[in-house]
mmCIF file of C-alpha atoms and ligand atoms in Angstrom:
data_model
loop_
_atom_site.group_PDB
_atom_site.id
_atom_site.type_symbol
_atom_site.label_atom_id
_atom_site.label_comp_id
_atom_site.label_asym_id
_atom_site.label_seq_id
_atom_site.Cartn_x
_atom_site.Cartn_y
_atom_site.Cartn_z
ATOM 1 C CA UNK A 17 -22.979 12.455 1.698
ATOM 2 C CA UNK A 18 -21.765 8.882 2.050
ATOM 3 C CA UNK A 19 -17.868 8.160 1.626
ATOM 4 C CA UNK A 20 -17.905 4.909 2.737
ATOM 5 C CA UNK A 21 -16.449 2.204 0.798
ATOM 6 C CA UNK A 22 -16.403 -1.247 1.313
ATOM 7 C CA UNK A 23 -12.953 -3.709 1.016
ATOM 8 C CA UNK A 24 -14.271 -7.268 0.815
ATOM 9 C CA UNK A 25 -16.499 -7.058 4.390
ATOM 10 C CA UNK A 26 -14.618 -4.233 5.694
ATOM 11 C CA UNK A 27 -16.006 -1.024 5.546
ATOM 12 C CA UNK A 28 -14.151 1.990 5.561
ATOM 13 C CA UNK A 29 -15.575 5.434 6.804
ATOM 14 C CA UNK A 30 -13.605 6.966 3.863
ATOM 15 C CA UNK A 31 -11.694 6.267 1.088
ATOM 16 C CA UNK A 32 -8.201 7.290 2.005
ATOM 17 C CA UNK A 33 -5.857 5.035 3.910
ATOM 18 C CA UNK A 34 -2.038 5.921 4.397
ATOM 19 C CA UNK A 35 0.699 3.691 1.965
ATOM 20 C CA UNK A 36 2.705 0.741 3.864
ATOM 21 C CA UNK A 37 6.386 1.949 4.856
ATOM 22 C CA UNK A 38 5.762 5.683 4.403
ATOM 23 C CA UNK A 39 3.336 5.526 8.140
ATOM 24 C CA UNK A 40 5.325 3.621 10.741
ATOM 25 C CA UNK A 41 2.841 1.442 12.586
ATOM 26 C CA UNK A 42 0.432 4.581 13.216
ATOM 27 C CA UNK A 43 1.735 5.786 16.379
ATOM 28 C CA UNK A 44 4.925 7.672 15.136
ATOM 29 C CA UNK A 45 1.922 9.695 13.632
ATOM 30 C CA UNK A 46 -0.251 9.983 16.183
ATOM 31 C CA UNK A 47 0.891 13.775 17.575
ATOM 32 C CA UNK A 48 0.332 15.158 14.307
ATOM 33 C CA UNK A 49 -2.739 13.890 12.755
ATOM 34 C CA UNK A 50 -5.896 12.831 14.167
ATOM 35 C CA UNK A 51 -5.762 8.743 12.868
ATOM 36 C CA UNK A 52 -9.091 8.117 13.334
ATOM 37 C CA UNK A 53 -10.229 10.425 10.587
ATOM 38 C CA UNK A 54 -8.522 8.083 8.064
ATOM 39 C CA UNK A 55 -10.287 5.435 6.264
ATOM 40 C CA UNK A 56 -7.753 3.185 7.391
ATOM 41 C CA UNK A 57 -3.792 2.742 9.026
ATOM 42 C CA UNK A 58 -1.528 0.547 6.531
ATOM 43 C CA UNK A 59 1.420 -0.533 8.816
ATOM 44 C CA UNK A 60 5.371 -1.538 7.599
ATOM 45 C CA UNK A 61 5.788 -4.749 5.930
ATOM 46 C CA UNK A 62 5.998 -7.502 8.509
ATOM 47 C CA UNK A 63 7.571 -10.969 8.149
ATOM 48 C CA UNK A 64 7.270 -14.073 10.645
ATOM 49 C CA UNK A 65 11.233 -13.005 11.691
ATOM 50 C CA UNK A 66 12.496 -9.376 12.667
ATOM 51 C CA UNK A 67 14.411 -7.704 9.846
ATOM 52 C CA UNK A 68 17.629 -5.751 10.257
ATOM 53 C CA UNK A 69 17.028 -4.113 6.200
ATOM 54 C CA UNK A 70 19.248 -2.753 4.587
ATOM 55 C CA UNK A 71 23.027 -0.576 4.990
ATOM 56 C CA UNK A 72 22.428 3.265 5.103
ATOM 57 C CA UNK A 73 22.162 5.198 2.796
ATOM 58 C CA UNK A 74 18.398 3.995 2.339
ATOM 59 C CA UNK A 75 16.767 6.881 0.753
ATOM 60 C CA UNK A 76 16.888 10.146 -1.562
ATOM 61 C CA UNK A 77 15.288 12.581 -3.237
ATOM 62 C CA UNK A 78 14.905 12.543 -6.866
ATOM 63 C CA UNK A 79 12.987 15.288 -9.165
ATOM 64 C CA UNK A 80 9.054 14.981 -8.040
ATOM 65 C CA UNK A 81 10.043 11.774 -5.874
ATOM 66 C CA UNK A 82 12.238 9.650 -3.941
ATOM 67 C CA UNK A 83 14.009 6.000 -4.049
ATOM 68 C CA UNK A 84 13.906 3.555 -1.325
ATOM 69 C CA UNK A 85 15.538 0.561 -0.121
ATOM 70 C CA UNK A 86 14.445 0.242 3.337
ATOM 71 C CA UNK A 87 14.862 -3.629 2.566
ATOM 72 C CA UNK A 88 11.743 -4.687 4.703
ATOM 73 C CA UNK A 89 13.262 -3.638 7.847
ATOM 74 C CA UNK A 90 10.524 -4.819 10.791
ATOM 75 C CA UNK A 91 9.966 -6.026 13.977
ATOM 76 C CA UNK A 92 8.607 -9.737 13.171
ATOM 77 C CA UNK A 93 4.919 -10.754 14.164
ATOM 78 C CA UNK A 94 5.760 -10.667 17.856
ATOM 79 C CA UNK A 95 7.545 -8.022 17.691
ATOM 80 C CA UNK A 96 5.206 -6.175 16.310
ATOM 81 C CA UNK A 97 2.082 -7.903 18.395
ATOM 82 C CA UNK A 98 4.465 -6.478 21.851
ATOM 83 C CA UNK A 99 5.149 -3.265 20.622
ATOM 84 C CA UNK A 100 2.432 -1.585 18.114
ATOM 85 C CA UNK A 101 0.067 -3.502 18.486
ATOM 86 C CA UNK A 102 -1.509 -2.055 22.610
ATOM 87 C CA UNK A 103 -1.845 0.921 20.617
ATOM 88 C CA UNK A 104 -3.120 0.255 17.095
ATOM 89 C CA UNK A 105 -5.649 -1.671 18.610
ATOM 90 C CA UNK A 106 -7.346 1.439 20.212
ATOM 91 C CA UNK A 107 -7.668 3.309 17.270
ATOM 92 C CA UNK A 108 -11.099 3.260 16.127
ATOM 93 C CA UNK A 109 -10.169 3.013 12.548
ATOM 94 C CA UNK A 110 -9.039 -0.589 11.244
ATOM 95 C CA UNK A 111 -5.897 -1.332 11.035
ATOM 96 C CA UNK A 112 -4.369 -2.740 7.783
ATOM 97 C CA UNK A 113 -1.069 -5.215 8.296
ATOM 98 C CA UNK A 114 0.838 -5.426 5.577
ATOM 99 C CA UNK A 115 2.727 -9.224 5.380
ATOM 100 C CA UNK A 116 5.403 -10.791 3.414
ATOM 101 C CA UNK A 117 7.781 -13.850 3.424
ATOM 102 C CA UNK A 118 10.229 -15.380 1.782
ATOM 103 C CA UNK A 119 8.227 -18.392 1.137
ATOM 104 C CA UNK A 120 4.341 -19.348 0.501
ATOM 105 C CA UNK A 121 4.445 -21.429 3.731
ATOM 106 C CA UNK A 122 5.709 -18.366 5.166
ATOM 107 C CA UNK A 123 3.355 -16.214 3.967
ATOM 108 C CA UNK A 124 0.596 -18.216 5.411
ATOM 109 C CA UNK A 125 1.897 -18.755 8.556
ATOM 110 C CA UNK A 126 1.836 -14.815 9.209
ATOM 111 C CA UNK A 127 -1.857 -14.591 8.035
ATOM 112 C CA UNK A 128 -2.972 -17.191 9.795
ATOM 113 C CA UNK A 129 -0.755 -15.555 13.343
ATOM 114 C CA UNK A 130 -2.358 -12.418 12.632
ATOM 115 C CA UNK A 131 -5.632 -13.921 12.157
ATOM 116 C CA UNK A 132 -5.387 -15.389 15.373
ATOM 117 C CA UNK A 133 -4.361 -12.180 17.088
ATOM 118 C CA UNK A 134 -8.385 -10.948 16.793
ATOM 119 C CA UNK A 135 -9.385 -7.777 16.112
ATOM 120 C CA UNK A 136 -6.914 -6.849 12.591
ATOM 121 C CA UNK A 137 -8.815 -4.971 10.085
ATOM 122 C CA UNK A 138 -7.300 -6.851 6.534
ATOM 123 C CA UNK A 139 -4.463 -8.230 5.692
ATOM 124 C CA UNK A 140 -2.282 -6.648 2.676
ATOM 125 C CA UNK A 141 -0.013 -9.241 0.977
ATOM 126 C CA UNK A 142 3.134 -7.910 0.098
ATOM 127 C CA UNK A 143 4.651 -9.326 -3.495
ATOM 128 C CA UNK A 144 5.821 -6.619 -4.784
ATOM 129 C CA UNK A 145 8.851 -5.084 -2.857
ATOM 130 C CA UNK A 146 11.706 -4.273 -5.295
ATOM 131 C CA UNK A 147 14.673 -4.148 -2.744
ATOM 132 C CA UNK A 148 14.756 -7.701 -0.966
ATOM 133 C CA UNK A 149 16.686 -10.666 -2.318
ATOM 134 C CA UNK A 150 14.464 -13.299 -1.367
ATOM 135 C CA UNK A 151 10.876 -13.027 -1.859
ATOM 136 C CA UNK A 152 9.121 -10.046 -2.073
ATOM 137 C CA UNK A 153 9.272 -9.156 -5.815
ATOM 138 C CA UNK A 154 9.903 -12.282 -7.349
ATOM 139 C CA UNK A 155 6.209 -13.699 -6.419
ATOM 140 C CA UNK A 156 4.439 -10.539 -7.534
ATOM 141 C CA UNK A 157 6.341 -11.099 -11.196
ATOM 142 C CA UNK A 158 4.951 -14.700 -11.549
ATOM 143 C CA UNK A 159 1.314 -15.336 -11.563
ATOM 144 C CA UNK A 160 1.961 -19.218 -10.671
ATOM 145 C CA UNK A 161 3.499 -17.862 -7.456
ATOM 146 C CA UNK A 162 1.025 -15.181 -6.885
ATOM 147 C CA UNK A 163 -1.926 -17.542 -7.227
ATOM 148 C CA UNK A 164 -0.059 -20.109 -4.735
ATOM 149 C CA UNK A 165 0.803 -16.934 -2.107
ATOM 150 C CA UNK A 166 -2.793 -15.579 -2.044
ATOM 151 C CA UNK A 167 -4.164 -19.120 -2.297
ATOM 152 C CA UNK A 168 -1.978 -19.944 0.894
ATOM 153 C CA UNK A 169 -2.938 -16.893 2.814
ATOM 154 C CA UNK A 170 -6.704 -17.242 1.579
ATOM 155 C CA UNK A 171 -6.754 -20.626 3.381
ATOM 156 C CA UNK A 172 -4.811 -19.219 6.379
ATOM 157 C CA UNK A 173 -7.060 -16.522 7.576
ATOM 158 C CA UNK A 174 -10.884 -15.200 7.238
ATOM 159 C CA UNK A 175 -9.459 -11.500 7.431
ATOM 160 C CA UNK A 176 -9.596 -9.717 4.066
ATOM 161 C CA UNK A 177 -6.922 -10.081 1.526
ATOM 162 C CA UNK A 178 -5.472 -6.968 -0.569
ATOM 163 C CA UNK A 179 -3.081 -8.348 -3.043
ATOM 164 C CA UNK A 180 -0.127 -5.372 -3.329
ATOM 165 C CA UNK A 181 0.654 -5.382 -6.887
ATOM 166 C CA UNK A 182 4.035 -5.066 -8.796
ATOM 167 C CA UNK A 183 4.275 -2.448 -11.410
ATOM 168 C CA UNK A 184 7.131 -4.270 -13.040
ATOM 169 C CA UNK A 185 5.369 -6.501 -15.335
ATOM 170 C CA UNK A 186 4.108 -5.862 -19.214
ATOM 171 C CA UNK A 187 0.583 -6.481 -18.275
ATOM 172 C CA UNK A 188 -1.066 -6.212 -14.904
ATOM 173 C CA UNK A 189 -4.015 -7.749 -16.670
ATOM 174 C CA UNK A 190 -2.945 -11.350 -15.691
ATOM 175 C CA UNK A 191 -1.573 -10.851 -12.039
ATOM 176 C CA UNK A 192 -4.440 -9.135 -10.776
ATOM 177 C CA UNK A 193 -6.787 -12.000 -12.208
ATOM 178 C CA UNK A 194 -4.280 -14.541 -10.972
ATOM 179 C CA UNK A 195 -5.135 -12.778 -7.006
ATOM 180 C CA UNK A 196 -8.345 -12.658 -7.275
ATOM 181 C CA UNK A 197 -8.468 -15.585 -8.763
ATOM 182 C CA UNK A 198 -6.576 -17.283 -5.336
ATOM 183 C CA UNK A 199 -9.881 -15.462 -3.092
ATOM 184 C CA UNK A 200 -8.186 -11.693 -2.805
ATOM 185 C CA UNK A 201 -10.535 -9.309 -1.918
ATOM 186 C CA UNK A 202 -8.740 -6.287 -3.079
ATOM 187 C CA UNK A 203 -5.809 -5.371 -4.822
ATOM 188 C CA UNK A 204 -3.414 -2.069 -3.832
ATOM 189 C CA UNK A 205 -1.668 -0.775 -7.349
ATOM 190 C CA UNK A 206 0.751 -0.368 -6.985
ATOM 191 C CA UNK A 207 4.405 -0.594 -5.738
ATOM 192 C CA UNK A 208 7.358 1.028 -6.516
ATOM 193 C CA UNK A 209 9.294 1.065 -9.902
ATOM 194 C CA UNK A 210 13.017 0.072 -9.711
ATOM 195 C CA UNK A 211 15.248 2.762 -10.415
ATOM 196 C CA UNK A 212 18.399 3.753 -9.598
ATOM 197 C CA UNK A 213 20.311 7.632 -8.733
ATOM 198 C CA UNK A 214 24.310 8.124 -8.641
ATOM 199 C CA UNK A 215 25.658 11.083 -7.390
ATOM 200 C CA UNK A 216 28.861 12.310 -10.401
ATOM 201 C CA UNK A 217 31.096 13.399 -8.101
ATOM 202 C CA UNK A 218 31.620 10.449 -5.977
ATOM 203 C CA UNK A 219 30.468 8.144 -8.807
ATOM 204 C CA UNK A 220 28.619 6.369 -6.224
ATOM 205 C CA UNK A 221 25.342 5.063 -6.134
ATOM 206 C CA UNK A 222 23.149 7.250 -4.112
ATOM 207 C CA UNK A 223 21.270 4.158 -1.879
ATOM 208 C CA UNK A 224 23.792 2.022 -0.858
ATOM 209 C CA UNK A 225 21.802 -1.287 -1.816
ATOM 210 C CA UNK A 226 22.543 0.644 -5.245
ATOM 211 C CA UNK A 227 19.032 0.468 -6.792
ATOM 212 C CA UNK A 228 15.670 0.996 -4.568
ATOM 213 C CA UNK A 229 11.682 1.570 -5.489
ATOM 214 C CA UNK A 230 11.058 5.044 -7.060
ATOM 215 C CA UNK A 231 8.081 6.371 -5.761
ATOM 216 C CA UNK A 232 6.188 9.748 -5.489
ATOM 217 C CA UNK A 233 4.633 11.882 -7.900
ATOM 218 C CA UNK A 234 6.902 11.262 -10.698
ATOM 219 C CA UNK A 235 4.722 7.791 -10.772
ATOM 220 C CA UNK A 236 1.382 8.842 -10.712
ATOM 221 C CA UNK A 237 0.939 8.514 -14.507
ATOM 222 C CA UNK A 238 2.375 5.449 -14.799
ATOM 223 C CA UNK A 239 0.313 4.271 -11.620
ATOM 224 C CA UNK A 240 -3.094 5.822 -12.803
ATOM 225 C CA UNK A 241 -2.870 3.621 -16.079
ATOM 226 C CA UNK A 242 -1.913 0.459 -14.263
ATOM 227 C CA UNK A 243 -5.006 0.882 -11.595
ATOM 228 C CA UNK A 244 -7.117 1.666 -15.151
ATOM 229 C CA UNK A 245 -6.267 -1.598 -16.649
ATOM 230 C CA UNK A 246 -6.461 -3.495 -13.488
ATOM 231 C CA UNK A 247 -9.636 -2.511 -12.871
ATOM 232 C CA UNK A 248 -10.975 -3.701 -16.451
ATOM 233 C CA UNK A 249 -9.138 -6.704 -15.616
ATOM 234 C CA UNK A 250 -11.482 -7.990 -12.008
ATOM 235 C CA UNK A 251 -14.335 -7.484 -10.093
ATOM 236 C CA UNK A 252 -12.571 -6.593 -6.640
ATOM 237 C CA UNK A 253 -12.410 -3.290 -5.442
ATOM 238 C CA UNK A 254 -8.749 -1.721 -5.873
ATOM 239 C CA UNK A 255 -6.908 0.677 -3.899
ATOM 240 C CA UNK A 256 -5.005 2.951 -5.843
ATOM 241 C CA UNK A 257 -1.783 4.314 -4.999
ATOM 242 C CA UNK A 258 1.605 6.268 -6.157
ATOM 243 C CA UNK A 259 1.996 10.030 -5.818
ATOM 244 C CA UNK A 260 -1.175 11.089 -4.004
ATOM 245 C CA UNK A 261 -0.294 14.435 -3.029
ATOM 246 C CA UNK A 262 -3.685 15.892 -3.161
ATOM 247 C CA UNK A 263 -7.285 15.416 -3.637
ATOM 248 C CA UNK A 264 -7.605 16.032 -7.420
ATOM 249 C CA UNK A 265 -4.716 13.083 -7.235
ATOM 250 C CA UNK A 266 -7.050 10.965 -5.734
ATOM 251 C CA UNK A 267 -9.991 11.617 -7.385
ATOM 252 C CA UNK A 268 -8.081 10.788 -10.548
ATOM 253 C CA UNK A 269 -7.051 7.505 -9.202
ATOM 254 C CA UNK A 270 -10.785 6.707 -8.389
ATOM 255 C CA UNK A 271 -11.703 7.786 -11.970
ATOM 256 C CA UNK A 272 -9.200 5.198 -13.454
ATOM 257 C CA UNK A 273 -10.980 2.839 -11.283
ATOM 258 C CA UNK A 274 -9.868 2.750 -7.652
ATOM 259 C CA UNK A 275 -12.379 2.016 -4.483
ATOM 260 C CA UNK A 276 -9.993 3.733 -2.366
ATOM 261 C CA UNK A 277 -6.849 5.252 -2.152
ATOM 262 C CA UNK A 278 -3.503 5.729 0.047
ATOM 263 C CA UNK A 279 -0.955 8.635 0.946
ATOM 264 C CA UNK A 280 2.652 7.856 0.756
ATOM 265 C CA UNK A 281 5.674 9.555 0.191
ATOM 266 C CA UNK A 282 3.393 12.885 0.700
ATOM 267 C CA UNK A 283 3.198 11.814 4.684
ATOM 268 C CA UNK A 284 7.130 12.177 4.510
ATOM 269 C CA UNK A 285 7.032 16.099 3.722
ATOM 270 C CA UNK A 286 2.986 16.883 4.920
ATOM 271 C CA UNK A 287 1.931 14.395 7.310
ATOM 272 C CA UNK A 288 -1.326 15.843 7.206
ATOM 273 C CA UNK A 289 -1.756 15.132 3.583
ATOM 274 C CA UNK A 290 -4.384 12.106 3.706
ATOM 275 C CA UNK A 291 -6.572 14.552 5.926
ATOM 276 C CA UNK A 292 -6.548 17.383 3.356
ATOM 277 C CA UNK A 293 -7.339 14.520 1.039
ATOM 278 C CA UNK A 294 -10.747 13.548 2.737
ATOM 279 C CA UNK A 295 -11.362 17.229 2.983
ATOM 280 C CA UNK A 296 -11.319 17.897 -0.484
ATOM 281 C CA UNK A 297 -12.667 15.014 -1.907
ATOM 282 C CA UNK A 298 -16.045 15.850 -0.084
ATOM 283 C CA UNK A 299 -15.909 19.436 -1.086
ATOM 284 C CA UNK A 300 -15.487 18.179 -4.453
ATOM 285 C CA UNK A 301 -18.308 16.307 -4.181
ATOM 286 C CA UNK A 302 -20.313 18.890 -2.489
ATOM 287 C CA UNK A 303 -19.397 21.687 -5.281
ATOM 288 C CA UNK A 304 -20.703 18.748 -7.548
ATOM 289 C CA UNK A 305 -23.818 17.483 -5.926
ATOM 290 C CA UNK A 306 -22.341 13.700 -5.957
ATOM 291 C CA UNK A 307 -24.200 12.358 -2.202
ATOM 292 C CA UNK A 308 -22.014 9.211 -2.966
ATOM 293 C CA UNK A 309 -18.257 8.518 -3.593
ATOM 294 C CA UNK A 310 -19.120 5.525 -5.205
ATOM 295 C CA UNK A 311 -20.043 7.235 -8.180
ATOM 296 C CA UNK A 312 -16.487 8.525 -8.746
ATOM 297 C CA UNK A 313 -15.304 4.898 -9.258
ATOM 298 C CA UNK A 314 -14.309 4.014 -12.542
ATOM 299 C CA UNK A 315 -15.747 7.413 -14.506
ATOM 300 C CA UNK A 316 -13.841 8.189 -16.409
ATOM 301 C CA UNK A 317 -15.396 8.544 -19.711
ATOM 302 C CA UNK A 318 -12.973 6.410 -22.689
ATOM 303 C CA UNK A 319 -13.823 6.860 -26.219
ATOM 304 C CA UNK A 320 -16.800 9.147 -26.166
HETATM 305 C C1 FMN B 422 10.158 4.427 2.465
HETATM 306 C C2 FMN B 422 9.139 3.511 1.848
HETATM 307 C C3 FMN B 422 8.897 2.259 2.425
HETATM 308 C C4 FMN B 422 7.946 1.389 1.872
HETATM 309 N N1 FMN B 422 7.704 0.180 2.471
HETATM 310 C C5 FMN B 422 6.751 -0.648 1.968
HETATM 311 C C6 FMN B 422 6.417 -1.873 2.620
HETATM 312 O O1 FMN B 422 6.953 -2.213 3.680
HETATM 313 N N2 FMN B 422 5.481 -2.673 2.049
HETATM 314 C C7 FMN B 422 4.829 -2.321 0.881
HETATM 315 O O2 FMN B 422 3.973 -3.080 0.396
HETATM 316 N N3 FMN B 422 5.090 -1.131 0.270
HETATM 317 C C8 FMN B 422 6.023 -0.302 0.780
HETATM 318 N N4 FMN B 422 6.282 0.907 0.169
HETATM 319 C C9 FMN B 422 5.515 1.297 -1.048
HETATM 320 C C10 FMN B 422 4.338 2.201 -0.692
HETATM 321 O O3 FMN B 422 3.431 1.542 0.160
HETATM 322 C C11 FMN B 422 3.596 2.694 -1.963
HETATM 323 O O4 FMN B 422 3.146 1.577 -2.685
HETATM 324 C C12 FMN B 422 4.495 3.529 -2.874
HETATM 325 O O5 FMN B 422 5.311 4.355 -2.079
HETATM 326 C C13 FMN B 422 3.686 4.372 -3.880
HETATM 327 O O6 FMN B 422 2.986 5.401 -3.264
HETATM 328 P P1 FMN B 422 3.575 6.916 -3.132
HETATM 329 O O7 FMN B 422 4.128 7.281 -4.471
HETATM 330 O O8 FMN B 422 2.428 7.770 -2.710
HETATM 331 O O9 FMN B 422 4.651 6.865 -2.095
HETATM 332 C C14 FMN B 422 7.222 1.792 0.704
HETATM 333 C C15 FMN B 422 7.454 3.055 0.138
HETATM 334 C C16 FMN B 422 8.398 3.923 0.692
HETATM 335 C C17 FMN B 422 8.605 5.288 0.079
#
């Protein structure tokens, strides 16, 4: 059986990869999965600078998910380069940075340092967090400043390009042509949805940056139909994301139209999850005589 896919010219042994922020940078997870089994480690958002993020509290739990506001909190390239990366670097899995900035220029200056660094796996452009003032968001909601941030980072670096989508946006039609349009070679749908939880008796907001990205598998609806119409939208392979807790999740994700996938909130509660999800995925296609996961992409049968 082959589960290979291929992400512009990487290849990855399997279609599941972990979700940016809910992994570390790998090695907080190394005791308690095996990392090389995945298809690929997605790392915490990192900007040129480190980030402090935002005042506690930054998370809770909601019915079938969670909200965030982490607010980007990272180590900067070099710290990040000192500390992570001696050890990412030995996995023999490829290692997926995810990037952000607060302007195009700086955008491109982190591709083009981690292109220089050797040896990264792709590079995942951030434009999509909801819980930062400055950038973040605000390009992911514009397709004039998406085209100019993957344009930017396409001349910056050789290393392949997923585009991390916003789901806050009418269509996603538009913004995943405008990145792939600017040379990405993926897309990951999608990020989290703003929301917002108060507790009644303190009358307080529950994440003290008051709203944060709802995520988990409250979304998964809501993120199978936005992977659907992205992927009627371009040619690039996606990677589909938002409530993965199992492999009939994932399988549906592929079905809408997704390449690959990636475990997030799930590693929070089962950090073996993404494991379990190769697992079954292969059994599925074993009980179903499908020799390549390939076929799973996109069929889902519409208006038969
Ligand atoms: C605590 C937390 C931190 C996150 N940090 C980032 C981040 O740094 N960069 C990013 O692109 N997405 C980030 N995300 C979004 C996830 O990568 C993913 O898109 C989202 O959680 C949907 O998947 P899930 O429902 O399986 O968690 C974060 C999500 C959570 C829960």
């Amino acid at each position: 059986m082959n589960l290979s896919v291929q992400i512009g010219k990487l290849t990855l042994q399997n279609p599941v990869t972990v979700a940016s922020g809910t992994f570390g940078y790998g090695v907080e997870y190394a005791q308690l999965l095996d990392l090389n089994q995945l298809g690929a480690v997605v790392v915490k958002g990192i900007r040129l600078e480190p980030v402090r993020g935002n005042p506690t509290p930054r998370t809770c739990e909601v019915t079938s998910g969670m909200i965030n506001a982490i607010g980007l909190q990272g180590p900067g390239v070099d710290g990040f380069i000192k500390k992570y990366w001696p050890f990412l670097k030995t996995l023999k899995v490829p290692t997926i940075i995810n990037i952000w900035g607060t302007t195009v220029e700086e955008y491109a200056e982190v591709a083009q340092r981690f292109d220089a660094l050797g040896g990264v796996g792709a590079l995942e452009v951030n434009v999509s967090c909801p819980n930062i003032k400055e950038g973040g968001g605000q390009f992911g909601t514009d397709c004039k400043l998406l085209n100019q941030v993957v344009a930017a980072c396409r001349k910056a670096t050789t290393l392949p390009l997923i585009t991390k989508m916003s789901p806050n946006v009418v269509s996603i039609a538009p913004y995943a042509k405008a990145a792939e349009d600017a040379g990405s070679d993926a897309l990951a749908v999608t990020n989290s949805y703003p929301a917002m939880a108060i507790d009644i008796e303190t009358r307080r907001p529950k994440i003290a940056n008051v709203t944060g990205g709802l995520t988990g598998p409250c979304i998964k609806p809501i993120a199978i139909k936005l992977v659907w119409e992205a992927a009627k939208a371009v040619k690039i392979p996606i990677i589909g994301m938002g409530g993965i807790q199992n492999a009939a999740d994932a399988i549906e994700f592929m079905m809408a139209g997704a390449s690959a996938v990636a475990v997030g909130t799930a590693n929070f509660y089962e950090p073996q999850t993404a494991l379990q999800v190769i697992a079954g995925i292969r059994e599925f296609m074993q009980q179903r005589g499908i020799k390549d996961v390939r076929k799973i992409v996109g069929s889902v049968e519409v208006g038969k």
